[in-house]
Structure formats: C-alpha cells, structure tokens
Amino acid sequence: MSIEQPITTSVATLTADGVAARNERARAHALQHTVKTDNLIPATVSYQSQGRLLLVGPEDRIRRAASLLPAGVKPTLLVSEAVHDAEAADLETIFDATASLAALTLREPSLTGYLGQFQLTGLNGQGERVNLAALCFPQPATVGSEPRFDLVADLGRAPLFALERPPVGYLHLFDDQGLAERLAELCALTGIFDKPRYFRLDPEACAFTARGVPGCSRCLDVCPTDALKPVNGRIQIDPHLCQGFGSCASACPTGAIAYHQPDANTSGDYLFRLLKHYREAGGDAPQLLISGENDREWVETELTRLPANWLPIWVEESASLGIESWFAALAYGASAVRIALGDDVPASVRALVERELASAAVLLAGAGLTADRIALFNPDAEQDKPISGEPAAALLDKPLKGDKRENLFAAFDALWQANEGRREPLVVPHGAPYGSVELKEADCTLCMGCVAVCPSRALHAVGHTPGLNFIEQDCIQCCMCEKACPEQAIVLVPRLQPVPEARRAVQSLKAEEAACCIRCGKPFAPASMIRRIQQKLAGHSHFQNEAAQRLLMCEDCRVKDVFAALAADPVSQLKV
C-alpha cells in the first residue's frame, strides 16, 4: 500500500493537469474564434451641452464650489437652504472671491431633465412657482425651445434627484472632499455626446394596461434611473434617462421591453457558438460567467484563480441577460451559469436579479437539476467546488430564435426531457409570471371581458360556440382578467406546470350551447346569459311583448325589428 498510493496519486494529478491544460487551450480557442455580431452602427441618442452650470445648495457651499471652478466657467448660484457651516475658516475668503456672482433664492426647488436639458422651478417670495432658467437666460432663438441648464452640481443636504442612478450631467456632492476635481469632471461635459439606445419597446406586447384595467408593472418597479413612465395608459421610456442596466428587460414577462444593444437573439447566438467552439476544441464542463463591462477588472482578476473551464461573457450590464438566457446556456451545454454583480450595482437591479434567481431555482428543480446550476458569482465559494450532478451535454443543435417566453420554455423543456424532471406543478415565488387560472363556472356568464383584456391571449374564446379556453404557458399572471371580470369568477393560481404537453395544452374552462336568433337562426350569445337577462327583466315595463322578443334576436335583427315598427308608424316618432 505504501508503494501503490503515491503512484495512484501521481496518475490522478497527471490526469487533472491534462484536463486543465486541455480546458485552457479550449477556452483560448473559443474566445478567439467566437466573434460577437453586435450592431456595428448602433442606434444612439444625443446630448448637447453648452456648459451652463447651476450650483444649488447652501450659499457657503455653492460659493466655495464656484471659487474652485475651471477658468471661464461662470455658474448660476441658487440658494435653496440655510448656510451649512457659518464658522468655516474660509468663509470670508470664498465670499470675497465670488462677490461678482449674484445668488438667487427659491424655496422648494424641483429639478427635472438631463445633460443639456435641466429645468429647475421653485417658489419665489410671492409664493409663485417660477422657472429659474427663464429668469437667468434670454429666450433662445429656436422657436418652441426653452431656456435650460446644461449641468447641475447639487450641494444640498438631500439630493434633488432621489434616484439610485441620477441622470447624466447631474452631480450630488455630499461633501467637499475632492470638490475641485469632481467639478472639473462635470464641467468637461460640454459639446455633443452620443450614447447607445439600449432598449427596444413593443407597446402592443405590453401588459401594463388594457381597456383601462391595470395590469403588470414589473418594469416600473426595477428601473434605477426612473426612465420609465406610464403615460395615457402606456409605458414610455425616456432614452436620455435610460442608462442601460437592463433590469426592465429582465423583469418584463412578455418581451415588450427588450435589451437592444445587443438584442437577446444576438446574445443567445453568441452563447451557442462560444460553447460549441469550446466543446469542439476538447473543453470539458464549461461554466459561464456573465459580467458587466464595469466589473471587468475585478472579474478578470478572480478568473485567474479559477479553473480554465470558466468562460467569461462580457455584456453592457449583467442584468441585461435574463432567465431565458441562463436556461438557454444550460441547454446549449453549459454546466453552470454565474452572474457577477459588483458592489456598486443599484439595489433595485440586485433585487431583480435575486428574484429571477429564486424563480430559476424553482424551474431548475422542476427540470431535475440542482439550484447551484444558476447562481450569483462568489469567487471564494467557486474554487475547487464541483457542480452537482453529471456534466451537461448540448441538448439543442441550434440557437433559439423565438421571443423571450418561447426561448425560456424551449430551453426548460429540453432540460426537463433530458433529466426526467418532475411532473407535479411547481410552487413559484410571489409575483413570478407563471401560473394558471381557476374559473367559478357557476358565476361565469361568458361575457368575454377577460378575453378582451388578456395581453398574451392565454385566455381566448372558442370561436364557433360560446366558450372560454386557456393556455397556461402563455399566462403571465398580470391580474387583468381577475380585475376585469364583472362576476369575480376568475382566481389566479401562481404555479408552474413542468410537463410541456400539459403546460401548452388548450384547456376548456367553460363551454355551453349558444342562443340562436329567433328570426335568422344565427348563434349570438350564450344561452345561459340570455336566460339570466330574461329573468332579470321579466317584470320590467320596457321589456314586454315585442320588446321582450327582441331579447331573443341577434344584434342585426334587433335593429331591423325596431326600425320596422318606426317605418310602419312614422307619426309615433313625434310622440313625446
């Protein structure tokens, strides 16, 4: 035993070293030969700044900031609160240095806009709300345009923009440390600037509202820049405020909001080709690490400590690739997927990713896989940590090209089939866009109010006869059907049906005979609805005799019958 043990250990070490070297070569080959096909000329939005700077806050702080500005910058000073430090040693010096600058005073300031288009309003001494830029600058020559500030340095105690990520061109200076350097960086934003238009919006696919019934608002809850607003019942995105975090696209259950730089199908194609090239080069058990460009430095440092089967995926922001991309990667042959979130990621984005990971854990369990297949990147926990289960194989022979929901379930179904997943419905986290509906048949009148508002057509009419059908895979649990039902006959059931055939099947929730018109024979309404109307109007004076018979006619014959009586006795129309 003492002789054989070193030999066994040595063979194992050589084998492990050989696998590591092969994976290293495969990774280098895959990264070198997998070209990204992002848009070479992306859609952009522009900012134009002339350098008009507004300093707002306590008078001592804004005058100190004004004394430190680069040469040639003449700011507007707005006093919005009491002096910050009346005992400061340099107080007299900074007031003398800025004596040529007049300071205006407004109460309750309100700031809107972005680089080149800031507007600030506040209450003057008479209690009137006035536009500060209109007071400070002459009217622009361009018809329809308004005076505005290009840059804002906010030195107040509480920021005028209470956002996780304020707009470009705005800077809240909590203290005076490094004040001159930060102001110089802000003042450098003068000229014309372009940035990518990060999103694509399809209003027709949006489930925010329909016919006045409120529905899904998941995107509104996760935007750290407040770029999304409901306007006249529709979601609108201000491209100048959007900073491309991608959380709205990941949260959107229908794909109405999609990341556009690059789009989901382009990213999915890159994932597929990267894993394919890695396997073809002899690589084993690839693990994908999705990271935003802002975190590239520390992620690359951590990768040097990890085995060579880790493949980095560099994207604009980590949250721009959602749950459908994570599952597609597993179906393409990745053993695991990790999402890197830096310390400075907005709290709303981190919360969104964590919620999506909770849903992913449920889907993984339903597909017969462990939750550690998809998780946040923790470099300390990843070293020498094997992934549970057997190494994954490529289950799909081409990249997915459907919409968001189609891609997610196509990948899930492939994993479910390969791993003989569960067959009972899965309990999903609160608010997840997966589920069924229960119908109280006795209360339902088949009025089709639910069908009229359903954004995904999960609920739809039978067509040839009165009836209500449902497809669970299409239901996003937006609650619109539940709110629109006048009989309160619909109850949402959050869950996920893992069996593909059952989830995709057309379910008949209710069907009944049709009432046929007594004049032309056309089916025009559910028979039970007509019977209920007859019962309710049985004693009503306006629905007796001929009027009662009209309840049994279709809409066309009802109109003809009314006008036939008028045509036969025109004088009756003059009776009051």
Coordinates of C-alpha atoms in Angstrom, one line a residue:
M1 CA 0.0 0.0 0.0
S2 CA 2.8 2.4 0.8
I3 CA 4.3 1.9 -2.7
E4 CA 1.0 2.0 -4.7
Q5 CA -0.5 5.1 -3.0
P6 CA 2.0 7.6 -4.5
I7 CA 1.6 6.0 -7.9
T8 CA -2.2 6.4 -7.8
T9 CA -2.0 10.0 -6.6
S10 CA 0.6 10.8 -9.3
V11 CA -1.7 9.4 -12.0
A12 CA -4.6 11.4 -10.7
T13 CA -2.5 14.5 -10.6
L14 CA -1.3 14.0 -14.2
T15 CA -4.9 13.4 -15.3
A16 CA -6.2 16.5 -13.6
D17 CA -3.3 18.6 -15.1
G18 CA -4.0 17.2 -18.5
V19 CA -7.7 18.2 -18.2
A20 CA -6.8 21.6 -17.0
A21 CA -4.4 22.2 -19.9
R22 CA -6.9 20.9 -22.4
N23 CA -9.6 23.3 -21.0
E24 CA -7.1 26.2 -21.1
R25 CA -6.5 25.6 -24.8
A26 CA -10.2 25.1 -25.5
R27 CA -11.1 28.3 -23.7
A28 CA -8.5 30.3 -25.6
H29 CA -9.7 28.8 -28.9
A30 CA -13.4 29.6 -28.1
L31 CA -12.8 33.2 -27.0
Q32 CA -10.6 33.8 -30.0
H33 CA -12.8 32.2 -32.7
T34 CA -16.2 33.3 -31.4
V35 CA -16.9 36.7 -32.9
K36 CA -19.6 38.9 -31.4
T37 CA -22.1 40.1 -34.0
D38 CA -23.3 43.2 -32.2
N39 CA -24.6 46.1 -34.2
L40 CA -21.6 47.9 -35.8
I41 CA -23.6 51.1 -36.1
P42 CA -26.0 51.0 -33.1
A43 CA -29.0 53.3 -32.6
T44 CA -28.0 56.3 -30.5
V45 CA -29.4 59.2 -28.6
S46 CA -27.6 62.6 -28.4
Y47 CA -27.0 65.2 -25.7
Q48 CA -25.9 68.8 -26.5
S49 CA -24.3 70.9 -23.7
Q50 CA -23.1 74.5 -23.8
G51 CA -21.7 74.2 -20.3
R52 CA -24.3 76.3 -18.5
L53 CA -23.7 75.2 -14.9
L54 CA -26.2 75.5 -12.0
L55 CA -24.8 75.4 -8.4
V56 CA -27.6 74.7 -5.9
G57 CA -27.5 74.3 -2.1
P58 CA -26.4 76.4 1.0
E59 CA -24.8 79.7 0.0
D60 CA -21.5 78.9 1.7
R61 CA -21.1 75.6 -0.2
I62 CA -22.1 76.8 -3.6
R63 CA -19.8 79.8 -3.4
R64 CA -16.9 77.6 -2.3
A65 CA -17.7 75.4 -5.3
A66 CA -17.8 78.5 -7.6
S67 CA -14.4 79.6 -6.4
L68 CA -12.9 76.2 -7.4
L69 CA -14.4 76.0 -11.0
P70 CA -12.1 75.9 -14.0
A71 CA -11.3 79.2 -15.6
G72 CA -14.0 80.5 -18.0
V73 CA -16.9 78.8 -16.2
K74 CA -19.5 81.3 -14.9
P75 CA -22.2 79.4 -12.9
T76 CA -25.7 80.3 -11.8
L77 CA -26.0 80.3 -8.0
L78 CA -29.2 79.2 -6.3
V79 CA -29.5 79.3 -2.5
S80 CA -32.0 76.6 -1.5
E81 CA -31.3 76.2 2.2
A82 CA -29.5 77.8 5.2
V83 CA -25.8 78.2 5.5
H84 CA -24.1 74.9 6.0
D85 CA -21.1 76.0 8.3
A86 CA -21.2 79.6 9.5
E87 CA -18.0 79.1 11.4
A88 CA -15.9 77.9 8.4
A89 CA -12.4 79.4 8.4
D90 CA -12.5 80.2 4.7
L91 CA -16.0 81.7 4.7
E92 CA -14.9 85.4 4.2
T93 CA -12.4 84.4 1.5
I94 CA -14.8 82.4 -0.7
F95 CA -17.5 85.2 -0.4
D96 CA -14.9 87.8 -1.5
A97 CA -13.7 85.6 -4.4
T98 CA -17.3 85.2 -5.7
A99 CA -18.6 88.6 -4.9
S100 CA -19.3 89.2 -8.6
L101 CA -21.7 86.3 -8.7
A102 CA -25.3 87.1 -7.6
A103 CA -27.1 84.3 -5.7
L104 CA -30.8 83.8 -6.3
T105 CA -33.1 82.3 -3.7
L106 CA -36.0 79.9 -4.3
R107 CA -37.9 77.7 -1.9
E108 CA -39.0 74.0 -2.6
P109 CA -36.8 73.6 -5.7
S110 CA -37.8 70.9 -8.2
L111 CA -35.4 69.6 -10.8
T112 CA -36.1 67.7 -14.0
G113 CA -34.2 66.8 -17.1
Y114 CA -30.7 65.5 -18.1
L115 CA -27.5 66.7 -19.6
G116 CA -28.2 69.8 -21.7
Q117 CA -31.9 69.9 -20.7
F118 CA -32.2 70.6 -17.0
Q119 CA -35.1 72.7 -15.7
L120 CA -35.4 73.9 -12.1
T121 CA -38.5 75.5 -10.7
G122 CA -39.1 76.9 -7.2
L123 CA -41.2 79.3 -5.1
N124 CA -40.3 82.9 -5.1
G125 CA -41.0 85.4 -2.4
Q126 CA -44.6 85.8 -3.6
G127 CA -45.2 82.1 -3.4
E128 CA -45.3 81.7 -7.2
R129 CA -43.5 78.8 -8.9
V130 CA -41.1 80.1 -11.4
N131 CA -38.6 78.7 -13.9
L132 CA -35.1 79.6 -12.8
A133 CA -33.5 79.3 -16.3
A134 CA -36.1 81.6 -17.8
L135 CA -35.1 84.2 -15.2
C136 CA -31.4 83.8 -15.8
F137 CA -31.1 83.5 -19.6
P138 CA -32.7 85.2 -22.6
Q139 CA -35.2 83.4 -24.6
P140 CA -33.5 81.0 -27.2
A141 CA -33.7 81.9 -30.9
T142 CA -35.1 78.5 -31.7
V143 CA -38.9 78.5 -31.9
G144 CA -40.5 76.3 -29.3
S145 CA -37.4 75.8 -27.2
E146 CA -37.0 76.9 -23.6
P147 CA -34.0 78.2 -21.6
R148 CA -32.3 75.4 -19.7
F149 CA -29.3 74.5 -17.7
D150 CA -26.8 72.0 -19.1
L151 CA -25.1 70.8 -15.9
V152 CA -26.2 70.8 -12.3
A153 CA -24.0 70.5 -9.2
D154 CA -26.2 69.8 -6.2
L155 CA -24.6 70.6 -2.8
G156 CA -27.7 70.4 -0.7
R157 CA -28.2 68.0 2.2
A158 CA -30.8 65.9 0.3
P159 CA -30.3 65.4 -3.4
L160 CA -32.8 66.9 -5.8
F161 CA -32.9 63.6 -7.7
A162 CA -33.8 60.9 -5.2
L163 CA -32.7 58.1 -7.6
E164 CA -30.2 55.2 -7.4
R165 CA -28.7 56.5 -10.6
P166 CA -29.4 60.2 -11.4
P167 CA -29.3 61.5 -14.9
V168 CA -26.1 62.3 -16.9
G169 CA -25.0 65.8 -16.2
Y170 CA -26.1 65.9 -12.6
L171 CA -23.8 65.5 -9.6
H172 CA -24.7 65.5 -5.9
L173 CA -21.7 66.5 -3.9
F174 CA -22.2 65.1 -0.4
D175 CA -19.0 66.7 1.0
D176 CA -16.2 69.0 -0.1
Q177 CA -13.6 66.3 -0.4
G178 CA -12.0 66.4 -3.9
L179 CA -14.5 69.1 -4.8
A180 CA -12.3 70.8 -7.4
E181 CA -11.6 67.5 -9.3
R182 CA -15.3 66.4 -9.3
L183 CA -16.4 69.8 -10.6
A184 CA -13.8 69.8 -13.3
E185 CA -15.1 66.4 -14.5
L186 CA -18.6 67.7 -14.6
C187 CA -17.7 70.9 -16.4
A188 CA -15.9 68.8 -19.1
L189 CA -19.3 67.6 -20.3
T190 CA -19.5 70.4 -22.9
G191 CA -20.3 69.6 -26.5
I192 CA -22.3 66.9 -28.3
F193 CA -22.3 63.4 -26.9
D194 CA -23.9 60.2 -28.1
K195 CA -24.8 57.0 -26.3
P196 CA -26.5 53.8 -27.3
R197 CA -30.2 53.5 -27.3
Y198 CA -30.2 50.4 -25.1
F199 CA -33.8 49.2 -25.4
R200 CA -36.5 48.2 -27.8
L201 CA -40.1 48.8 -26.8
D202 CA -43.1 47.0 -28.4
P203 CA -46.3 48.7 -27.0
E204 CA -48.5 46.0 -28.5
A205 CA -46.9 43.3 -26.4
C206 CA -47.0 45.3 -23.2
A207 CA -49.3 44.0 -20.4
F208 CA -49.3 47.3 -18.4
T209 CA -53.0 48.1 -19.0
A210 CA -55.8 47.2 -21.4
R211 CA -59.1 49.0 -21.8
G212 CA -58.5 50.9 -18.6
V213 CA -57.8 47.8 -16.5
P214 CA -54.4 48.0 -14.7
G215 CA -52.1 45.0 -15.1
C216 CA -48.3 44.3 -15.0
S217 CA -46.0 47.0 -13.6
R218 CA -42.8 44.9 -13.1
C219 CA -40.6 47.1 -15.2
L220 CA -41.6 50.3 -13.3
D221 CA -40.5 48.8 -10.0
V222 CA -36.9 48.0 -11.1
C223 CA -35.7 51.0 -13.1
P224 CA -32.9 52.7 -11.1
T225 CA -33.0 55.8 -13.3
D226 CA -36.7 56.5 -13.4
A227 CA -36.6 56.4 -17.2
L228 CA -39.9 54.5 -17.4
K229 CA -43.2 56.4 -17.0
P230 CA -46.9 55.5 -17.5
V231 CA -48.4 58.0 -20.0
N232 CA -52.0 57.7 -21.1
G233 CA -52.2 54.0 -20.1
R234 CA -48.9 53.1 -21.9
I235 CA -45.3 52.6 -20.7
Q236 CA -42.9 55.1 -22.2
I237 CA -39.1 55.1 -21.9
D238 CA -37.0 58.2 -22.0
P239 CA -33.9 57.2 -23.8
H240 CA -31.9 60.1 -22.4
L241 CA -32.6 59.0 -18.8
C242 CA -32.0 55.3 -19.6
Q243 CA -28.5 54.1 -18.6
G244 CA -28.8 50.6 -19.9
F245 CA -29.0 48.5 -16.7
G246 CA -31.3 46.0 -18.4
S247 CA -33.4 45.3 -15.3
C248 CA -36.6 46.3 -17.1
A249 CA -35.9 43.9 -19.9
S250 CA -35.2 41.0 -17.5
A251 CA -38.4 41.9 -15.5
C252 CA -40.7 42.2 -18.5
P253 CA -42.6 38.8 -18.8
T254 CA -43.7 39.3 -22.4
G255 CA -40.6 40.7 -24.0
A256 CA -42.3 44.0 -24.7
I257 CA -39.2 45.7 -23.4
A258 CA -36.1 44.1 -24.8
Y259 CA -32.4 44.9 -24.5
H260 CA -31.3 46.2 -27.8
Q261 CA -27.5 46.6 -27.6
P262 CA -27.2 43.7 -28.3
D263 CA -30.6 42.1 -28.6
A264 CA -31.5 38.8 -26.9
N265 CA -31.2 36.6 -30.0
T266 CA -27.8 38.1 -30.9
S267 CA -26.6 37.3 -27.3
G268 CA -28.1 33.8 -27.5
D269 CA -26.4 33.1 -30.8
Y270 CA -23.0 34.2 -29.2
L271 CA -23.6 31.9 -26.2
F272 CA -24.4 29.0 -28.5
R273 CA -21.3 29.5 -30.7
L274 CA -18.9 30.0 -27.8
L275 CA -19.9 26.8 -26.1
K276 CA -19.9 24.9 -29.4
H277 CA -16.3 26.1 -30.1
Y278 CA -15.2 25.2 -26.6
R279 CA -16.5 21.7 -26.9
E280 CA -15.1 21.2 -30.4
A281 CA -11.6 22.2 -29.0
G282 CA -11.9 19.4 -26.4
G283 CA -13.1 21.5 -23.5
D284 CA -14.8 19.9 -20.6
A285 CA -17.7 21.0 -18.3
P286 CA -17.9 24.7 -19.3
Q287 CA -19.1 27.2 -16.8
L288 CA -20.3 30.6 -18.0
L289 CA -19.6 33.8 -16.1
I290 CA -21.8 36.8 -17.1
S291 CA -20.3 40.1 -16.2
G292 CA -20.9 43.8 -17.0
E293 CA -18.1 45.8 -18.5
N294 CA -17.9 48.0 -15.4
D295 CA -16.9 44.9 -13.4
R296 CA -14.4 43.6 -15.9
E297 CA -11.2 44.4 -13.9
W298 CA -12.1 42.6 -10.7
V299 CA -13.8 39.7 -12.6
E300 CA -10.7 39.1 -14.7
T301 CA -8.6 39.1 -11.6
E302 CA -10.8 36.5 -10.0
L303 CA -10.8 34.3 -13.1
T304 CA -7.1 33.8 -12.7
R305 CA -7.8 32.0 -9.5
L306 CA -10.4 29.7 -11.1
P307 CA -10.2 26.6 -13.3
A308 CA -9.8 27.0 -17.0
N309 CA -13.3 25.8 -17.8
W310 CA -14.7 29.2 -16.8
L311 CA -15.8 31.2 -19.9
P312 CA -16.5 34.9 -19.4
I313 CA -19.4 36.6 -21.1
W314 CA -18.9 40.4 -21.3
V315 CA -22.1 42.4 -21.6
E316 CA -23.0 46.0 -21.1
E317 CA -24.7 45.2 -17.8
S318 CA -25.1 41.8 -16.0
A319 CA -28.9 42.2 -15.7
S320 CA -29.3 42.6 -19.5
L321 CA -29.2 38.8 -19.8
G322 CA -32.3 37.3 -18.1
I323 CA -33.6 34.0 -17.0
E324 CA -34.3 32.9 -20.6
S325 CA -30.6 33.4 -21.5
W326 CA -29.5 31.5 -18.3
F327 CA -31.6 28.4 -19.2
A328 CA -30.6 28.6 -22.9
A329 CA -27.0 28.4 -21.9
L330 CA -27.6 25.2 -19.9
A331 CA -29.5 23.8 -22.8
Y332 CA -26.5 24.7 -25.1
G333 CA -24.2 22.6 -22.9
A334 CA -23.0 24.8 -20.0
S335 CA -22.6 23.0 -16.7
A336 CA -23.4 26.2 -14.7
V337 CA -24.1 29.9 -15.1
R338 CA -22.9 32.6 -12.8
I339 CA -23.9 36.2 -12.7
A340 CA -21.3 38.8 -11.5
L341 CA -22.7 41.8 -9.6
G342 CA -20.3 44.4 -8.4
D343 CA -20.6 46.3 -5.1
D344 CA -21.8 49.4 -6.9
V345 CA -24.8 47.8 -8.7
P346 CA -28.0 49.6 -7.9
A347 CA -30.1 47.9 -5.1
S348 CA -33.1 47.6 -7.4
V349 CA -31.1 45.8 -10.0
R350 CA -29.6 43.4 -7.5
A351 CA -33.1 42.7 -6.0
L352 CA -34.4 42.0 -9.5
V353 CA -31.6 39.5 -10.3
E354 CA -32.1 37.8 -6.9
R355 CA -35.9 37.4 -7.6
E356 CA -35.1 36.0 -11.0
L357 CA -32.7 33.6 -9.4
A358 CA -35.4 32.5 -7.0
S359 CA -37.6 31.7 -10.0
A360 CA -34.7 29.9 -11.7
A361 CA -34.2 27.7 -8.7
V362 CA -37.8 26.5 -8.9
L363 CA -37.5 25.9 -12.6
L364 CA -34.2 24.0 -12.1
A365 CA -35.8 21.8 -9.5
G366 CA -38.7 21.1 -11.9
A367 CA -36.2 20.2 -14.6
G368 CA -34.4 17.7 -12.4
L369 CA -31.4 19.9 -11.7
T370 CA -29.9 21.4 -8.6
A371 CA -30.2 25.2 -7.8
D372 CA -26.4 25.7 -7.9
R373 CA -26.5 25.4 -11.7
I374 CA -27.5 29.1 -11.8
A375 CA -26.4 31.5 -9.1
L376 CA -24.6 34.7 -8.3
F377 CA -20.8 34.7 -8.7
N378 CA -19.0 34.3 -5.5
P379 CA -15.3 33.7 -6.3
D380 CA -14.4 32.5 -2.8
A381 CA -17.0 29.8 -3.0
E382 CA -16.3 28.7 -6.5
Q383 CA -12.7 27.5 -6.1
D384 CA -12.4 23.7 -6.3
K385 CA -16.2 23.4 -6.0
P386 CA -17.7 20.8 -8.3
I387 CA -21.2 21.4 -9.8
S388 CA -23.8 18.9 -8.5
G389 CA -24.7 16.2 -10.9
E390 CA -23.2 15.0 -14.2
P391 CA -21.6 17.4 -16.6
A392 CA -24.2 18.9 -19.0
A393 CA -24.4 17.9 -22.7
A394 CA -25.6 20.1 -25.5
L395 CA -29.3 19.5 -25.9
L396 CA -30.1 21.9 -28.7
D397 CA -28.4 21.8 -32.1
K398 CA -29.1 25.4 -33.0
P399 CA -29.6 28.7 -31.1
L400 CA -33.1 29.7 -30.0
K401 CA -34.7 32.4 -32.1
G402 CA -38.1 32.9 -30.6
D403 CA -39.4 35.6 -28.2
K404 CA -38.4 35.7 -24.6
R405 CA -41.1 33.3 -23.3
E406 CA -40.7 30.9 -26.1
N407 CA -37.0 30.7 -25.6
L408 CA -37.3 30.1 -21.9
F409 CA -39.7 27.3 -22.2
A410 CA -37.9 25.7 -25.2
A411 CA -34.7 25.5 -23.1
F412 CA -36.6 24.4 -20.0
D413 CA -38.4 21.6 -21.9
A414 CA -35.1 20.3 -23.3
L415 CA -33.6 20.2 -19.8
W416 CA -36.8 18.6 -18.4
Q417 CA -36.8 15.9 -21.0
A418 CA -33.1 15.1 -20.6
N419 CA -33.2 14.9 -16.8
E420 CA -36.7 13.3 -16.5
G421 CA -38.0 16.2 -14.4
R422 CA -40.9 16.5 -12.1
R423 CA -44.5 16.1 -13.2
E424 CA -46.4 17.8 -10.4
P425 CA -47.0 21.6 -10.5
L426 CA -44.2 23.7 -9.0
V427 CA -44.7 26.4 -6.4
V428 CA -43.3 29.7 -7.8
P429 CA -42.2 32.8 -5.8
H430 CA -44.7 35.6 -5.2
G431 CA -45.0 37.8 -8.2
A432 CA -43.4 35.4 -10.7
P433 CA -45.0 35.5 -14.2
Y434 CA -46.1 31.8 -14.3
G435 CA -49.4 30.3 -13.3
S436 CA -52.9 29.2 -14.1
V437 CA -56.4 30.5 -13.5
E438 CA -59.4 28.9 -11.8
L439 CA -62.9 29.7 -13.1
K440 CA -66.0 29.6 -11.0
E441 CA -68.2 28.2 -13.7
A442 CA -71.5 28.9 -11.9
D443 CA -70.7 32.6 -11.8
C444 CA -69.2 33.0 -15.3
T445 CA -71.5 34.4 -17.9
L446 CA -69.0 34.0 -20.8
C447 CA -69.1 37.8 -21.3
M448 CA -65.5 37.6 -22.6
G449 CA -64.4 40.6 -20.6
C450 CA -61.3 38.6 -19.6
V451 CA -60.5 37.8 -23.2
A452 CA -60.8 41.5 -24.1
V453 CA -58.0 42.5 -21.7
C454 CA -55.7 39.4 -21.8
P455 CA -52.4 40.7 -23.3
S456 CA -50.9 37.3 -24.1
R457 CA -54.0 35.6 -25.4
A458 CA -53.7 33.0 -22.7
L459 CA -57.5 33.4 -22.3
H460 CA -59.3 33.2 -25.6
A461 CA -62.8 32.5 -27.0
V462 CA -63.6 29.1 -28.5
G463 CA -64.9 30.8 -31.6
H464 CA -67.6 28.6 -33.1
T465 CA -69.5 28.3 -29.9
P466 CA -69.8 30.1 -26.6
G467 CA -66.8 29.0 -24.5
L468 CA -63.6 30.1 -22.8
N469 CA -60.2 28.4 -23.4
F470 CA -56.9 28.8 -21.6
I471 CA -53.2 28.0 -22.3
E472 CA -51.1 28.0 -19.1
Q473 CA -47.8 28.6 -20.8
D474 CA -48.9 32.0 -22.1
C475 CA -50.2 33.2 -18.8
I476 CA -48.1 35.9 -17.2
Q477 CA -50.2 36.4 -14.1
C478 CA -50.8 40.1 -14.8
C479 CA -54.1 40.1 -12.9
M480 CA -56.0 41.9 -15.6
C481 CA -58.5 39.1 -16.2
E482 CA -59.2 38.9 -12.5
K483 CA -59.8 42.6 -12.2
A484 CA -61.9 42.9 -15.4
C485 CA -64.3 40.0 -14.6
P486 CA -67.7 41.6 -13.5
E487 CA -68.8 38.4 -11.8
Q488 CA -65.5 37.9 -9.9
A489 CA -65.4 34.4 -11.3
I490 CA -61.6 34.3 -12.1
V491 CA -59.0 33.4 -9.5
L492 CA -55.2 33.4 -10.3
V493 CA -53.2 30.4 -9.3
P494 CA -49.4 31.1 -9.2
R495 CA -47.6 27.9 -10.2
L496 CA -45.6 26.3 -13.0
Q497 CA -46.6 23.2 -14.8
P498 CA -43.4 21.4 -15.7
V499 CA -44.9 18.9 -18.1
P500 CA -44.6 20.5 -21.6
E501 CA -47.7 18.9 -23.1
A502 CA -49.9 19.9 -20.1
R503 CA -48.5 23.5 -20.0
R504 CA -49.0 24.0 -23.7
A505 CA -52.4 22.4 -24.0
V506 CA -55.6 24.3 -24.7
Q507 CA -57.8 23.9 -21.7
S508 CA -61.6 24.4 -21.9
L509 CA -62.6 26.4 -18.8
K510 CA -66.3 26.6 -19.8
A511 CA -68.4 25.8 -22.8
E512 CA -72.2 25.8 -23.4
E513 CA -74.8 25.9 -26.0
A514 CA -75.5 29.1 -28.0
A515 CA -78.7 31.1 -28.1
C516 CA -79.8 31.3 -31.7
C517 CA -81.7 34.3 -33.1
I518 CA -85.4 33.6 -33.4
R519 CA -85.5 35.4 -36.8
C520 CA -82.4 34.4 -38.7
G521 CA -81.1 31.5 -36.6
K522 CA -77.6 32.9 -36.1
P523 CA -75.9 32.0 -32.8
F524 CA -75.3 35.3 -31.0
A525 CA -74.8 34.7 -27.2
P526 CA -74.5 32.1 -24.5
A527 CA -77.9 30.6 -23.8
S528 CA -77.4 30.9 -20.1
M529 CA -76.8 34.7 -20.4
I530 CA -80.0 35.2 -22.4
R531 CA -81.9 33.2 -19.8
R532 CA -80.4 35.3 -17.0
I533 CA -81.3 38.6 -18.8
Q534 CA -84.9 37.4 -19.3
Q535 CA -85.2 36.5 -15.6
K536 CA -83.9 39.9 -14.6
L537 CA -86.1 41.9 -17.0
A538 CA -89.3 39.8 -16.6
G539 CA -91.3 42.4 -14.8
H540 CA -89.8 45.5 -16.4
S541 CA -92.3 47.7 -18.2
H542 CA -90.0 48.4 -21.1
F543 CA -89.4 44.8 -21.9
Q544 CA -92.8 43.4 -22.6
N545 CA -94.4 41.9 -25.7
E546 CA -92.4 42.8 -28.8
A547 CA -89.5 44.3 -26.7
A548 CA -89.2 41.0 -24.8
Q549 CA -89.0 39.1 -28.1
R550 CA -86.1 41.3 -29.2
L551 CA -84.0 39.8 -26.3
L552 CA -84.0 36.6 -28.3
M553 CA -82.7 38.3 -31.5
C554 CA -79.2 38.9 -32.7
E555 CA -77.9 42.4 -32.9
D556 CA -78.8 42.9 -36.6
C557 CA -82.3 41.5 -36.4
R558 CA -82.9 43.6 -33.2
V559 CA -82.1 46.8 -35.1
K560 CA -84.3 45.8 -38.1
D561 CA -87.2 45.0 -35.8
V562 CA -87.0 48.4 -34.1
F563 CA -86.9 50.3 -37.3
A564 CA -89.7 48.2 -38.9
A565 CA -92.1 49.4 -36.3
L566 CA -91.0 53.0 -36.8
A567 CA -91.3 52.8 -40.5
A568 CA -94.8 51.4 -40.2
D569 CA -96.0 54.2 -38.0
P570 CA -93.8 57.4 -38.6
V571 CA -96.2 59.6 -36.6
S572 CA -95.2 57.7 -33.5
Q573 CA -91.8 59.2 -33.7
L574 CA -93.2 62.6 -32.9
K575 CA -94.9 61.5 -29.7
V576 CA -93.2 62.7 -26.5

